[in-house]
Coordinates of C-alpha atoms and ligand atoms in Angstrom, one line a residue:
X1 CA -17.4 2.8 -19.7
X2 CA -15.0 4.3 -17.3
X3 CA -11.2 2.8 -17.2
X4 CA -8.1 3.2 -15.3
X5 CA -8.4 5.6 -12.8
X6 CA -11.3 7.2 -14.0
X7 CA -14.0 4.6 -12.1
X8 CA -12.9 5.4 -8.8
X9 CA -13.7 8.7 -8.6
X10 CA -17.5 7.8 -10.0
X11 CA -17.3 4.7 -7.1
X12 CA -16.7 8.0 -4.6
X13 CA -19.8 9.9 -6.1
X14 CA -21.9 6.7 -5.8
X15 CA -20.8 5.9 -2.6
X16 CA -19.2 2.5 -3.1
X17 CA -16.7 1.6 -1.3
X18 CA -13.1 0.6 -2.6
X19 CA -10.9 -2.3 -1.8
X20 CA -7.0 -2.2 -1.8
X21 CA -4.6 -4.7 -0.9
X22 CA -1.0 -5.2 -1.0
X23 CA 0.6 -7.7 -2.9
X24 CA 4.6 -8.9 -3.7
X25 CA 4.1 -12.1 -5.7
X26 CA 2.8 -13.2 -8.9
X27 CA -0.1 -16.1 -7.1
X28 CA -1.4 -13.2 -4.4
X29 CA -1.4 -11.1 -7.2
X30 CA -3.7 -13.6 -9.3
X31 CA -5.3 -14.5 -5.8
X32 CA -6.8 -11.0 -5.1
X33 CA -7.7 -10.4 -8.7
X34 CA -9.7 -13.7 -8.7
X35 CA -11.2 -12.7 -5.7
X36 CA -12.6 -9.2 -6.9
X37 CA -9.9 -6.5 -5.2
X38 CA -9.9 -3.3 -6.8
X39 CA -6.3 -2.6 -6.5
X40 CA -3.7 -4.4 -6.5
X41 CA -0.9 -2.5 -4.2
X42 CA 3.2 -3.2 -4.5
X43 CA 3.8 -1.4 -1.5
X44 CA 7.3 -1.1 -0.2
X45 CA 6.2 -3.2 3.0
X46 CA 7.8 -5.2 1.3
X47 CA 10.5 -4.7 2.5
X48 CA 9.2 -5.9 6.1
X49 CA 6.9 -8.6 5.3
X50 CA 9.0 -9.7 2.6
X51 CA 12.4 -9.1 2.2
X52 CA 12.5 -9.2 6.7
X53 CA 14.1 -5.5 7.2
X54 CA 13.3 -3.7 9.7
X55 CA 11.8 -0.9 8.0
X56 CA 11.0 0.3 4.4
X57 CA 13.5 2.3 4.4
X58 CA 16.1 -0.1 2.9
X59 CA 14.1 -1.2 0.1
X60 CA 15.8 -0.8 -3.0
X61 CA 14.0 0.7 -6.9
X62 CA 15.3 -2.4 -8.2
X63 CA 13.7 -5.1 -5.7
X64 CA 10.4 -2.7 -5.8
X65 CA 10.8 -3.2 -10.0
X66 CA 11.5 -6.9 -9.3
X67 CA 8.0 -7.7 -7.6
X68 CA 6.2 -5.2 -8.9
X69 CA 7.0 -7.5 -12.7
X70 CA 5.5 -10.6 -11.0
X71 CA 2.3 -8.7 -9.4
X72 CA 2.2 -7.6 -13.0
X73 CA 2.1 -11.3 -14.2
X74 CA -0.9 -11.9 -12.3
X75 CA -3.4 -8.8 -11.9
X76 CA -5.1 -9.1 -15.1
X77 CA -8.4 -7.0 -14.2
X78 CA -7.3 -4.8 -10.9
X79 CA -5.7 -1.5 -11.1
X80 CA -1.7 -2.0 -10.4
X81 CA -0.1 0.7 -8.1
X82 CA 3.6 0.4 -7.1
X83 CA 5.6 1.9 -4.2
X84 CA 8.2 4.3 -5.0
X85 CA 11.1 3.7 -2.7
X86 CA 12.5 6.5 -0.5
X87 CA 14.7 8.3 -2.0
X88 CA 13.8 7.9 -5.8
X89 CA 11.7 10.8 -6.2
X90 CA 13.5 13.3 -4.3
X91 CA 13.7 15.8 -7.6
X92 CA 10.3 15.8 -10.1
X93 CA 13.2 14.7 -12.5
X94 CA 13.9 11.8 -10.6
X95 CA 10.1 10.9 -9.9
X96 CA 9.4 11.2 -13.7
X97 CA 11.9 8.7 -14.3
X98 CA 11.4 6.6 -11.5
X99 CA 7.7 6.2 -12.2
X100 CA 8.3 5.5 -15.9
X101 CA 10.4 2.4 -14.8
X102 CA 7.4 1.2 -12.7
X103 CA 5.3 1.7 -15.6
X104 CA 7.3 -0.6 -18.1
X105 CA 7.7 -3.2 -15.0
X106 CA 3.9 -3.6 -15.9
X107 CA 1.9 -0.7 -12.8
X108 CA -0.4 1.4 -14.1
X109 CA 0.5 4.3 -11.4
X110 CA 2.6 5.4 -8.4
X111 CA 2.4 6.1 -5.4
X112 CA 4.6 8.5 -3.4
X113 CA 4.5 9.3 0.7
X114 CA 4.1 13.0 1.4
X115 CA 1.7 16.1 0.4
X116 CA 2.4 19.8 0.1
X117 CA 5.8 18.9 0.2
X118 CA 5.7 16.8 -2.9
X119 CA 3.3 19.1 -5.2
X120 CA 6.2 19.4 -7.9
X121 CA 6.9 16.0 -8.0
X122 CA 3.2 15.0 -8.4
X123 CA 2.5 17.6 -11.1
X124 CA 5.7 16.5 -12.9
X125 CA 4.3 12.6 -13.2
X126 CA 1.0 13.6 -13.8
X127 CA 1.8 15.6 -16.4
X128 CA 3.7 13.1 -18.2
X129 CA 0.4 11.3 -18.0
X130 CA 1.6 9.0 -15.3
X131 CA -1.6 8.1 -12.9
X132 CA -0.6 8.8 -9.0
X133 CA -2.0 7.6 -5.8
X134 CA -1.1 10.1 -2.7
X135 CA -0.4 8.8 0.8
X136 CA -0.4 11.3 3.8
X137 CA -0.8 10.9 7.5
X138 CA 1.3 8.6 9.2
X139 CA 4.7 8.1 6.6
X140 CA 6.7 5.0 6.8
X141 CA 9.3 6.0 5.2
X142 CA 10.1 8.8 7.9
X143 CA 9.7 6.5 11.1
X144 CA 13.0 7.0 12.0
X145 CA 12.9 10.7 12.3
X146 CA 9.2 10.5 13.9
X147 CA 10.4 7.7 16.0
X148 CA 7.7 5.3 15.3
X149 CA 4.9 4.7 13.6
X150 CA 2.0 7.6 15.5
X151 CA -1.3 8.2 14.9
X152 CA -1.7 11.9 12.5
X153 CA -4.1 14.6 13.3
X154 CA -5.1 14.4 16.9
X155 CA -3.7 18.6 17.3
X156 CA -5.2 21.4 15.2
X157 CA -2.3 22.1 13.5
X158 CA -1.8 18.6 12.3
X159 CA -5.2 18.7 11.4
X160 CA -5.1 21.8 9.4
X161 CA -1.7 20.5 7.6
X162 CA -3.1 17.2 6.4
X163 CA -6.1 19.3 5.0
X164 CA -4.0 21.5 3.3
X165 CA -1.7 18.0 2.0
X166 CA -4.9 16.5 1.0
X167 CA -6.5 19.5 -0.8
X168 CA -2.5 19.7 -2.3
X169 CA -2.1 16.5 -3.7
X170 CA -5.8 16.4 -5.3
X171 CA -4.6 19.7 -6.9
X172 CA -1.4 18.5 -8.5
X173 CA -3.3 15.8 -10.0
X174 CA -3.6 12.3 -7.8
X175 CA -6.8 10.2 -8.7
X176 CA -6.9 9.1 -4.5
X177 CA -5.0 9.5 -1.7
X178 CA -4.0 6.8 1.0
X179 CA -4.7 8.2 4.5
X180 CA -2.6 6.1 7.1
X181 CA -3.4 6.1 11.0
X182 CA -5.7 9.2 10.5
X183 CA -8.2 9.7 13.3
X184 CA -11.1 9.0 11.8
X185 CA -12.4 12.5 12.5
X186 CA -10.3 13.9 10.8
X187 CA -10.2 11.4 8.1
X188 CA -13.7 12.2 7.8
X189 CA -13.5 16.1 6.8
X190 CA -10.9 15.1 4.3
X191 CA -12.8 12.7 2.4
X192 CA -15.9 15.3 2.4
X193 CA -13.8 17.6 1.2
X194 CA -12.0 16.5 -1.2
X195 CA -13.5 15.8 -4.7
X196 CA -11.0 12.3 -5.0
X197 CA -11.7 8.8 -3.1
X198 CA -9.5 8.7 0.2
X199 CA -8.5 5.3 1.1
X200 CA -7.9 4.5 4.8
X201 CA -5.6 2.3 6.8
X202 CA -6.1 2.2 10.3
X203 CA -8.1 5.9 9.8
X204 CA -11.8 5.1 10.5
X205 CA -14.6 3.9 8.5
X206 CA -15.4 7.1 6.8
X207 CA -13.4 7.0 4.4
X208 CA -14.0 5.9 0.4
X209 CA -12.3 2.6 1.0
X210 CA -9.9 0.4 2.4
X211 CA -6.2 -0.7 2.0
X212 CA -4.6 -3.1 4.2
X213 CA -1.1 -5.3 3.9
X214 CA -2.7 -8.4 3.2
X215 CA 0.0 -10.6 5.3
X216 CA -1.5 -8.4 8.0
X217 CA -5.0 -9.5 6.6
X218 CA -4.5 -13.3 6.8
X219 CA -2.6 -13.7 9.4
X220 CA 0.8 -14.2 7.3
X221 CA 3.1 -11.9 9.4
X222 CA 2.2 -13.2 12.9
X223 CA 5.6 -11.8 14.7
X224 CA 3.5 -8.6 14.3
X225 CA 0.2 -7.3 13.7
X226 CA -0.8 -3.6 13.6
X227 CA -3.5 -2.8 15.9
X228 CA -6.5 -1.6 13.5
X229 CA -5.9 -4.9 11.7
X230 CA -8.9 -8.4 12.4
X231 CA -7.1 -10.7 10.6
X232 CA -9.4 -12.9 8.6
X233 CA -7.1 -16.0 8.2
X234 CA -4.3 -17.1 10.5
X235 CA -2.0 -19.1 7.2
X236 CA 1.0 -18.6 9.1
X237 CA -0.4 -21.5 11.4
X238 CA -1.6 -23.4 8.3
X239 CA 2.4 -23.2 7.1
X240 CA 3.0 -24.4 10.7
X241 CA 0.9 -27.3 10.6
X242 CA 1.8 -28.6 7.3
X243 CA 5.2 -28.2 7.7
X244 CA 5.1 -30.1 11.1
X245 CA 2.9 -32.9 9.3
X246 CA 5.6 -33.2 6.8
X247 CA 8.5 -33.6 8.8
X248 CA 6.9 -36.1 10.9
X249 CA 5.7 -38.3 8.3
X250 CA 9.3 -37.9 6.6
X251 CA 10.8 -38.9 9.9
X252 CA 8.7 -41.7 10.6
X253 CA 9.6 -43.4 7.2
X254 CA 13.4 -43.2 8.1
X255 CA 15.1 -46.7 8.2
X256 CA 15.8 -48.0 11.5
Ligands
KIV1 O1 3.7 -0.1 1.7 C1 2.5 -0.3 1.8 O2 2.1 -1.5 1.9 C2 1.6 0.8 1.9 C3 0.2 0.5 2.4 C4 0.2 0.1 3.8 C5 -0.7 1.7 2.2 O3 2.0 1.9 1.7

């Protein structure tokens, strides 16, 4: 039987599609492993959906250890990929050791936002036997510099780069690579030619699966909603109601 990593490779060769969804907490950690998910994502949203920054780009390694040890708690069967934080893998060095922390927090792999620029870094973790999970296109952890959060590949150029990223990163060793706000064109000619399962967000159907922030998918963030997501559950107005319910029945016992 394949493990780890392994199986998702053979789910690209048989066509089946994978499922990836974030989680920060120990009961939608056991919630989406009940439920069947394939992996189990500590992203560093996080840090928006979360923690309420404005951007990832203040999350710290030590709150991404912090959750990523209570996802841990409660994926038992999914595969558990954590977020490294900007700035803790800016030397292979540095990514070694960051990943290894992630690993004893209880992941079972990395993930790491950039391509061709990140080969040495890759190789160095997956060397030391550490599985990684790539993540080109759209970066989140350089909207500042970009200036918000734009759709990759619509010029040739881009294109060609994210090719050459994609063909990088399944070269230095990552068992999949997220594509974020690819057009789905383009999104397309990667998966077909790499040998690794793409996994899209907001980049088409074409590719080998799906990731999604899951307070995105049910409706958990509602101050914002990216505009490739359906949400399938709207619990923010759940919270709403039952919160509403409670302090009216609270109020209405009050002594007069
Ligand atoms: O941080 C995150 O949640 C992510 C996914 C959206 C891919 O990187």
């Amino acid at each position: 039987m394949l493990n780890g990593t392994e199986k998702f490779r053979a789910m690209k060769r048989r066509g089946e599609k994978i499922t990836a969804l974030t989680a920060y907490d120990y009961p939608t950690a056991r919630l989406l492993d009940e439920s069947g998910i394939d992996i189990v994502l500590v992203g560093d949203s996080l840090g928006m959906v979360v923690l309420g920054y404005k951007d990832t780009t203040q999350v710290t390694l030590a709150e991404m250890l912090h959750h990523t040890r209570a996802v841990a708690r409660g994926a038992a069967r999914a595969l558990l990929i954590a977020d490294m934080p900007i700035h803790t893998y800016d030397t292979p060095e540095q990514a070694v050791a960051t990943a290894r922390q992630f690993i004893e927090a209880g992941a079972q792999g990395v993930k790491l936002e950039g391509g061709a620029s990140h080969v040495a870094q890759i190789e160095a973790m997956t060397s030391a036997g550490i599985p990684f999970m790539a993540h080109i296109g759209m970066l989140p952890q350089s909207v500042r510099e970009e200036g918000g959060y734009k759709v990759k590949g619509r010029t040739q150029s881009e294109a060609q780069a994210l090719l050459a990223d994609a063909r990088a990163v399944e070269n230095a060793g990552a068992f999949s690579i997220v594509l974020e706000i690819v057009i789905a064109d383009l999104a397309r000619q990667i998966t077909e030619a790499v040998g690794i399962p793409t996994i899209g967000i907001g980049s088409g159907e074409h590719c080998d699966g799906q990731i999604l922030v899951t307070h995105d998918l049910i409706g958990l963030f509602p101050w914002f909603t990216p505009k490739f997501v359906s949400p399938q559950a709207r619990v923010a107005d759940e919270i709403r109601r039952a919160v509403r319910t409670f302090i009216e029945r609270t109020r209405g016992t009050a002594r007069m």
